[in-house]
Amino acid sequence: MELQSLAFFIGSTIPFKYTCDGENIAPPLAWDSPPAGTVSFTLVMEDPDAPKETFTHWVIYDLPANLRHLPEGITKEPHLPHGGVQGVNDFGELGYGGPCPPDGTHRYFFKLYALDQLLGLPPRASKTEVLAAMKGHVLEAVELMGRYSREAPVNV
């Protein structure tokens, strides 16, 4: 399985529009070749470089097994139109919260998990609740990492 985005390459800068400094909308994501037996997908986006502890920016679970992409700008609704449920991020909000580092360059990991079951959790579940429900049900996991810095650009 492979996870990618049309908005940025692995390890490159996440474009401004997908951050708290821009439009703060979710980037498009796509994946392929899930393992046999996949019943659902879970997506978690987090920043391990946050000052105190890993900061969760996005949690989506119970994405249907036939889904292969998330379009740009997923709304902050509890239930997605084509299936899937959104959890709460560490901003205390439902859905996506873009990169917003207090200083320096941070890494942001989009982690996609193929699961052998639906989690069946209600909307607004936390990352901790989702990971606990996933235990023993992950068939495969992949990740996509992008970077973002709020440092002012150099004027020439």
Tab-separated table of N, CA, C and O in Angstrom, residues 29-121:
chain	number	residue	atom	x	y	z
A	29	LEU	N	-5.484	13.368	-0.635
A	29	LEU	CA	-4.671	12.182	-0.358
A	29	LEU	C	-5.193	11.026	-1.196
A	29	LEU	O	-6.399	10.945	-1.467
A	30	ALA	N	-4.300	10.133	-1.598
A	30	ALA	CA	-4.697	8.962	-2.380
A	30	ALA	C	-3.841	7.774	-1.959
A	30	ALA	O	-2.692	7.936	-1.553
A	31	TRP	N	-4.423	6.583	-2.074
A	31	TRP	CA	-3.697	5.362	-1.737
A	31	TRP	C	-4.137	4.252	-2.675
A	31	TRP	O	-5.147	4.347	-3.351
A	32	ASP	N	-3.328	3.194	-2.695
A	32	ASP	CA	-3.647	2.066	-3.558
A	32	ASP	C	-3.238	0.754	-2.891
A	32	ASP	O	-2.615	0.752	-1.837
A	33	SER	N	-3.623	-0.333	-3.506
A	33	SER	CA	-3.206	-1.690	-3.139
A	33	SER	C	-3.359	-2.052	-1.662
A	33	SER	O	-2.406	-2.514	-1.031
A	34	PRO	N	-4.556	-1.889	-1.093
A	34	PRO	CA	-4.719	-2.324	0.294
A	34	PRO	C	-4.611	-3.848	0.376
A	34	PRO	O	-4.873	-4.546	-0.606
A	35	PRO	N	-4.240	-4.370	1.520
A	35	PRO	CA	-4.108	-5.815	1.658
A	35	PRO	C	-5.465	-6.525	1.603
A	35	PRO	O	-6.501	-5.929	1.900
A	36	ALA	N	-5.426	-7.778	1.239
A	36	ALA	CA	-6.645	-8.593	1.228
A	36	ALA	C	-7.245	-8.598	2.627
A	36	ALA	O	-6.527	-8.601	3.624
A	37	GLY	N	-8.553	-8.563	2.696
A	37	GLY	CA	-9.242	-8.580	3.983
A	37	GLY	C	-9.503	-7.207	4.568
A	37	GLY	O	-10.068	-7.091	5.658
A	38	THR	N	-9.115	-6.148	3.843
A	38	THR	CA	-9.354	-4.788	4.344
A	38	THR	C	-10.854	-4.504	4.372
A	38	THR	O	-11.544	-4.682	3.379
A	39	VAL	N	-11.335	-4.073	5.529
A	39	VAL	CA	-12.744	-3.725	5.714
A	39	VAL	C	-12.908	-2.210	5.842
A	39	VAL	O	-13.916	-1.648	5.427
A	40	SER	N	-11.899	-1.549	6.394
A	40	SER	CA	-11.964	-0.092	6.548
A	40	SER	C	-10.554	0.483	6.656
A	40	SER	O	-9.581	-0.252	6.819
A	41	PHE	N	-10.493	1.820	6.564
A	41	PHE	CA	-9.238	2.557	6.739
A	41	PHE	C	-9.411	3.570	7.856
A	41	PHE	O	-10.507	4.102	8.071
A	42	THR	N	-8.302	3.868	8.523
A	42	THR	CA	-8.234	4.950	9.499
A	42	THR	C	-7.065	5.838	9.094
A	42	THR	O	-6.016	5.337	8.693
A	43	LEU	N	-7.258	7.150	9.207
A	43	LEU	CA	-6.204	8.112	8.905
A	43	LEU	C	-5.964	8.980	10.133
A	43	LEU	O	-6.913	9.489	10.724
A	44	VAL	N	-4.693	9.127	10.493
A	44	VAL	CA	-4.300	10.001	11.600
A	44	VAL	C	-3.175	10.900	11.101
A	44	VAL	O	-2.212	10.429	10.503
A	45	MET	N	-3.313	12.200	11.346
A	45	MET	CA	-2.242	13.157	11.021
A	45	MET	C	-1.735	13.738	12.333
A	45	MET	O	-2.526	14.209	13.156
A	46	GLU	N	-0.408	13.703	12.501
A	46	GLU	CA	0.139	14.210	13.752
A	46	GLU	C	1.502	14.861	13.567
A	46	GLU	O	2.186	14.620	12.579
A	47	ASP	N	1.848	15.694	14.539
A	47	ASP	CA	3.105	16.434	14.576
A	47	ASP	C	3.912	15.968	15.787
A	47	ASP	O	3.614	16.355	16.913
A	48	PRO	N	4.945	15.130	15.562
A	48	PRO	CA	5.746	14.663	16.693
A	48	PRO	C	6.729	15.714	17.211
A	48	PRO	O	7.356	15.504	18.247
A	49	ASP	N	6.851	16.836	16.494
A	49	ASP	CA	7.798	17.892	16.888
A	49	ASP	C	7.160	18.979	17.744
A	49	ASP	O	7.801	19.988	18.047
A	50	ALA	N	5.907	18.794	18.117
A	50	ALA	CA	5.217	19.778	18.959
A	50	ALA	C	5.961	19.914	20.291
A	50	ALA	O	6.603	18.963	20.748
A	51	PRO	N	5.889	21.093	20.929
A	51	PRO	CA	6.688	21.355	22.126
A	51	PRO	C	6.503	20.386	23.297
A	51	PRO	O	7.475	19.971	23.905
A	52	LYS	N	5.270	20.001	23.612
A	52	LYS	CA	5.050	19.176	24.801
A	52	LYS	C	4.955	17.690	24.480
A	52	LYS	O	5.555	16.867	25.140
A	53	GLU	N	4.154	17.346	23.504
A	53	GLU	CA	3.966	15.947	23.105
A	53	GLU	C	3.411	15.938	21.687
A	53	GLU	O	3.069	16.986	21.148
A	54	THR	N	3.337	14.766	21.094
A	54	THR	CA	2.813	14.654	19.733
A	54	THR	C	1.432	15.295	19.662
A	54	THR	O	0.569	15.020	20.500
A	55	PHE	N	1.246	16.147	18.663
A	55	PHE	CA	0.000	16.900	18.503
A	55	PHE	C	-0.795	16.293	17.352
A	55	PHE	O	-0.277	16.139	16.247
A	56	THR	N	-2.047	15.953	17.607
A	56	THR	CA	-2.913	15.336	16.602
A	56	THR	C	-3.661	16.419	15.826
A	56	THR	O	-4.354	17.244	16.412
A	57	HIS	N	-3.547	16.369	14.492
A	57	HIS	CA	-4.179	17.356	13.615
A	57	HIS	C	-5.428	16.835	12.914
A	57	HIS	O	-6.236	17.630	12.438
A	58	TRP	N	-5.577	15.504	12.818
A	58	TRP	CA	-6.716	14.963	12.054
A	58	TRP	C	-6.881	13.495	12.391
A	58	TRP	O	-5.910	12.747	12.462
A	59	VAL	N	-8.135	13.085	12.578
A	59	VAL	CA	-8.468	11.681	12.815
A	59	VAL	C	-9.728	11.364	12.015
A	59	VAL	O	-10.761	12.020	12.189
A	60	ILE	N	-9.625	10.365	11.135
A	60	ILE	CA	-10.788	9.868	10.383
A	60	ILE	C	-10.766	8.353	10.475
A	60	ILE	O	-9.714	7.733	10.299
A	61	TYR	N	-11.907	7.745	10.710
A	61	TYR	CA	-11.971	6.286	10.828
A	61	TYR	C	-13.228	5.763	10.135
A	61	TYR	O	-14.099	6.533	9.734
A	62	ASP	N	-13.245	4.456	9.975
A	62	ASP	CA	-14.341	3.756	9.273
A	62	ASP	C	-14.508	4.233	7.828
A	62	ASP	O	-15.614	4.239	7.280
A	63	LEU	N	-13.381	4.618	7.192
A	63	LEU	CA	-13.416	4.906	5.755
A	63	LEU	C	-13.656	3.577	5.045
A	63	LEU	O	-13.033	2.571	5.396
A	64	PRO	N	-14.547	3.525	4.060
A	64	PRO	CA	-14.872	2.256	3.407
A	64	PRO	C	-13.687	1.639	2.655
A	64	PRO	O	-12.823	2.353	2.132
A	65	ALA	N	-13.671	0.323	2.589
A	65	ALA	CA	-12.572	-0.424	1.965
A	65	ALA	C	-12.411	-0.124	0.484
A	65	ALA	O	-11.316	-0.263	-0.057
A	66	ASN	N	-13.478	0.308	-0.196
A	66	ASN	CA	-13.378	0.594	-1.631
A	66	ASN	C	-12.894	2.016	-1.919
A	66	ASN	O	-12.644	2.359	-3.061
A	67	LEU	N	-12.739	2.831	-0.898
A	67	LEU	CA	-12.282	4.213	-1.065
A	67	LEU	C	-10.777	4.229	-1.332
A	67	LEU	O	-10.024	3.491	-0.693
A	68	ARG	N	-10.329	5.071	-2.270
A	68	ARG	CA	-8.910	5.158	-2.598
A	68	ARG	C	-8.374	6.586	-2.537
A	68	ARG	O	-7.217	6.824	-2.864
A	69	HIS	N	-9.211	7.542	-2.141
A	69	HIS	CA	-8.713	8.915	-2.028
A	69	HIS	C	-9.632	9.754	-1.140
A	69	HIS	O	-10.798	9.425	-0.934
A	70	LEU	N	-9.055	10.824	-0.636
A	70	LEU	CA	-9.802	11.871	0.055
A	70	LEU	C	-9.531	13.145	-0.732
A	70	LEU	O	-8.373	13.517	-0.939
A	71	PRO	N	-10.569	13.829	-1.188
A	71	PRO	CA	-10.358	15.046	-1.975
A	71	PRO	C	-9.885	16.203	-1.094
A	71	PRO	O	-10.026	16.177	0.130
A	72	GLU	N	-9.355	17.218	-1.738
A	72	GLU	CA	-8.959	18.443	-1.040
A	72	GLU	C	-10.171	19.049	-0.344
A	72	GLU	O	-11.278	19.023	-0.868
A	73	GLY	N	-9.939	19.579	0.845
A	73	GLY	CA	-10.969	20.357	1.525
A	73	GLY	C	-12.083	19.562	2.167
A	73	GLY	O	-13.221	20.045	2.231
A	74	ILE	N	-11.793	18.367	2.680
A	74	ILE	CA	-12.817	17.597	3.397
A	74	ILE	C	-13.453	18.508	4.447
A	74	ILE	O	-12.745	19.158	5.219
A	75	THR	N	-14.772	18.555	4.459
A	75	THR	CA	-15.463	19.424	5.417
A	75	THR	C	-15.347	18.881	6.840
A	75	THR	O	-14.991	17.727	7.042
A	76	LYS	N	-15.681	19.721	7.787
A	76	LYS	CA	-15.573	19.345	9.195
A	76	LYS	C	-16.872	18.713	9.709
A	76	LYS	O	-17.256	18.914	10.849
A	77	GLU	N	-17.529	17.958	8.853
A	77	GLU	CA	-18.762	17.252	9.239
A	77	GLU	C	-18.404	15.970	9.995
A	77	GLU	O	-17.365	15.368	9.723
A	78	PRO	N	-19.282	15.505	10.883
A	78	PRO	CA	-19.003	14.266	11.610
A	78	PRO	C	-18.906	13.044	10.689
A	78	PRO	O	-18.037	12.205	10.862
A	79	HIS	N	-19.813	12.975	9.698
A	79	HIS	CA	-19.841	11.849	8.768
A	79	HIS	C	-19.514	12.352	7.371
A	79	HIS	O	-20.109	13.327	6.907
A	80	LEU	N	-18.587	11.687	6.692
A	80	LEU	CA	-18.205	12.076	5.337
A	80	LEU	C	-19.215	11.533	4.331
A	80	LEU	O	-19.800	10.470	4.550
A	81	PRO	N	-19.426	12.230	3.210
A	81	PRO	CA	-20.439	11.831	2.233
A	81	PRO	C	-20.264	10.421	1.668
A	81	PRO	O	-21.243	9.734	1.416
A	82	HIS	N	-19.020	9.988	1.479
A	82	HIS	CA	-18.775	8.669	0.892
A	82	HIS	C	-18.379	7.636	1.937
A	82	HIS	O	-17.807	6.599	1.612
A	83	GLY	N	-18.673	7.931	3.189
A	83	GLY	CA	-18.344	7.025	4.287
A	83	GLY	C	-17.162	7.541	5.079
A	83	GLY	O	-16.305	8.246	4.550
A	84	GLY	N	-17.136	7.190	6.317
A	84	GLY	CA	-16.072	7.637	7.212
A	84	GLY	C	-16.618	8.567	8.275
A	84	GLY	O	-17.624	9.248	8.074
A	85	VAL	N	-15.945	8.553	9.406
A	85	VAL	CA	-16.350	9.339	10.572
A	85	VAL	C	-15.134	10.140	11.030
A	85	VAL	O	-14.017	9.621	11.040
A	86	GLN	N	-15.348	11.400	11.408
A	86	GLN	CA	-14.232	12.233	11.851
A	86	GLN	C	-14.162	12.325	13.372
A	86	GLN	O	-15.177	12.462	14.046
A	87	GLY	N	-12.937	12.247	13.848
A	87	GLY	CA	-12.670	12.399	15.263
A	87	GLY	C	-12.279	13.827	15.582
A	87	GLY	O	-12.255	14.704	14.713
A	88	VAL	N	-11.947	14.022	16.839
A	88	VAL	CA	-11.559	15.349	17.307
A	88	VAL	C	-10.023	15.448	17.284
A	88	VAL	O	-9.331	14.477	17.576
A	89	ASN	N	-9.514	16.619	16.899
A	89	ASN	CA	-8.070	16.838	16.890
A	89	ASN	C	-7.647	17.522	18.192
A	89	ASN	O	-8.490	17.818	19.052
A	90	ASP	N	-6.372	17.779	18.337
A	90	ASP	CA	-5.883	18.394	19.574
A	90	ASP	C	-6.142	19.897	19.652
A	90	ASP	O	-5.846	20.528	20.666
A	91	PHE	N	-6.736	20.480	18.607
A	91	PHE	CA	-7.242	21.851	18.692
A	91	PHE	C	-8.612	21.836	19.382
A	91	PHE	O	-9.199	22.885	19.628
A	92	GLY	N	-9.158	20.622	19.620
A	92	GLY	CA	-10.483	20.472	20.210
A	92	GLY	C	-11.589	20.571	19.177
A	92	GLY	O	-12.753	20.742	19.531
A	93	GLU	N	-11.228	20.465	17.892
A	93	GLU	CA	-12.195	20.604	16.807
A	93	GLU	C	-12.403	19.288	16.079
A	93	GLU	O	-11.533	18.419	16.069
A	94	LEU	N	-13.526	19.178	15.417
A	94	LEU	CA	-13.830	18.034	14.576
A	94	LEU	C	-13.119	18.211	13.239
A	94	LEU	O	-13.087	19.312	12.685
A	95	GLY	N	-12.507	17.157	12.712
A	95	GLY	CA	-11.906	17.200	11.390
A	95	GLY	C	-10.484	17.726	11.366
A	95	GLY	O	-9.759	17.681	12.365
A	96	TYR	N	-10.098	18.250	10.206
A	96	TYR	CA	-8.733	18.666	9.929
A	96	TYR	C	-8.384	20.004	10.566
A	96	TYR	O	-9.165	20.952	10.517
A	97	GLY	N	-7.196	20.062	11.134
A	97	GLY	CA	-6.586	21.299	11.604
A	97	GLY	C	-5.173	21.333	11.052
A	97	GLY	O	-4.363	20.469	11.370
A	98	GLY	N	-4.875	22.278	10.200
A	98	GLY	CA	-3.609	22.305	9.478
A	98	GLY	C	-2.393	22.601	10.333
A	98	GLY	O	-2.501	23.010	11.490
A	99	PRO	N	-1.211	22.373	9.733
A	99	PRO	CA	0.035	22.678	10.419
A	99	PRO	C	0.056	24.119	10.916
A	99	PRO	O	-0.363	25.036	10.215
A	100	CYS	N	0.554	24.301	12.156
A	100	CYS	CA	0.563	25.617	12.791
A	100	CYS	C	1.662	25.639	13.858
A	100	CYS	O	1.392	25.881	15.027
A	101	PRO	N	2.912	25.348	13.457
A	101	PRO	CA	3.968	25.223	14.464
A	101	PRO	C	4.281	26.546	15.155
A	101	PRO	O	4.285	27.591	14.518
A	102	PRO	N	4.549	26.503	16.459
A	102	PRO	CA	4.870	27.733	17.181
A	102	PRO	C	6.240	28.292	16.793
A	102	PRO	O	6.468	29.489	16.890
A	103	ASP	N	7.148	27.420	16.360
A	103	ASP	CA	8.473	27.868	15.927
A	103	ASP	C	9.157	26.758	15.132
A	103	ASP	O	8.804	25.593	15.242
A	104	GLY	N	10.105	27.141	14.323
A	104	GLY	CA	10.897	26.178	13.578
A	104	GLY	C	10.104	25.373	12.554
A	104	GLY	O	8.933	25.625	12.301
A	105	THR	N	10.773	24.394	11.992
A	105	THR	CA	10.172	23.502	11.008
A	105	THR	C	9.710	22.238	11.711
A	105	THR	O	10.477	21.626	12.453
A	106	HIS	N	8.464	21.863	11.483
A	106	HIS	CA	7.909	20.648	12.070
A	106	HIS	C	7.607	19.638	10.978
A	106	HIS	O	7.367	19.999	9.825
A	107	ARG	N	7.604	18.365	11.368
A	107	ARG	CA	7.236	17.273	10.463
A	107	ARG	C	5.789	16.867	10.769
A	107	ARG	O	5.400	16.782	11.930
A	108	TYR	N	5.048	16.596	9.709
A	108	TYR	CA	3.644	16.194	9.840
A	108	TYR	C	3.472	14.855	9.154
A	108	TYR	O	3.762	14.719	7.967
A	109	PHE	N	3.024	13.872	9.922
A	109	PHE	CA	2.863	12.515	9.415
A	109	PHE	C	1.385	12.201	9.212
A	109	PHE	O	0.586	12.303	10.144
A	110	PHE	N	1.038	11.845	7.977
A	110	PHE	CA	-0.283	11.330	7.639
A	110	PHE	C	-0.127	9.815	7.673
A	110	PHE	O	0.638	9.257	6.877
A	111	LYS	N	-0.806	9.131	8.583
A	111	LYS	CA	-0.667	7.683	8.723
A	111	LYS	C	-1.996	7.021	8.356
A	111	LYS	O	-3.042	7.338	8.941
A	112	LEU	N	-1.933	6.125	7.386
A	112	LEU	CA	-3.116	5.410	6.924
A	112	LEU	C	-3.011	3.958	7.354
A	112	LEU	O	-1.987	3.306	7.115
A	113	TYR	N	-4.062	3.471	7.985
A	113	TYR	CA	-4.106	2.094	8.477
A	113	TYR	C	-5.210	1.337	7.744
A	113	TYR	O	-6.347	1.825	7.665
A	114	ALA	N	-4.891	0.155	7.236
A	114	ALA	CA	-5.893	-0.758	6.674
A	114	ALA	C	-6.296	-1.703	7.806
A	114	ALA	O	-5.430	-2.321	8.442
A	115	LEU	N	-7.589	-1.785	8.061
A	115	LEU	CA	-8.092	-2.583	9.188
A	115	LEU	C	-8.981	-3.731	8.708
A	115	LEU	O	-9.627	-3.627	7.661
A	116	ASP	N	-9.076	-4.758	9.537
A	116	ASP	CA	-9.920	-5.905	9.206
A	116	ASP	C	-11.338	-5.784	9.761
A	116	ASP	O	-12.104	-6.739	9.761
A	117	GLN	N	-11.700	-4.603	10.230
A	117	GLN	CA	-13.046	-4.366	10.758
A	117	GLN	C	-13.359	-2.870	10.755
A	117	GLN	O	-12.465	-2.043	10.609
A	118	LEU	N	-14.620	-2.538	10.928
A	118	LEU	CA	-15.041	-1.165	11.210
A	118	LEU	C	-14.832	-0.935	12.698
A	118	LEU	O	-14.969	-1.869	13.494
A	119	LEU	N	-14.534	0.290	13.091
A	119	LEU	CA	-14.349	0.577	14.516
A	119	LEU	C	-15.679	0.831	15.211
A	119	LEU	O	-15.835	0.527	16.383
A	120	GLY	N	-16.630	1.426	14.491
A	120	GLY	CA	-17.957	1.653	15.064
A	120	GLY	C	-18.004	2.708	16.152
A	120	GLY	O	-18.965	2.748	16.921
A	121	LEU	N	-17.002	3.550	16.225
A	121	LEU	CA	-16.985	4.611	17.233
A	121	LEU	C	-17.861	5.775	16.776
A	121	LEU	O	-17.982	6.027	15.581
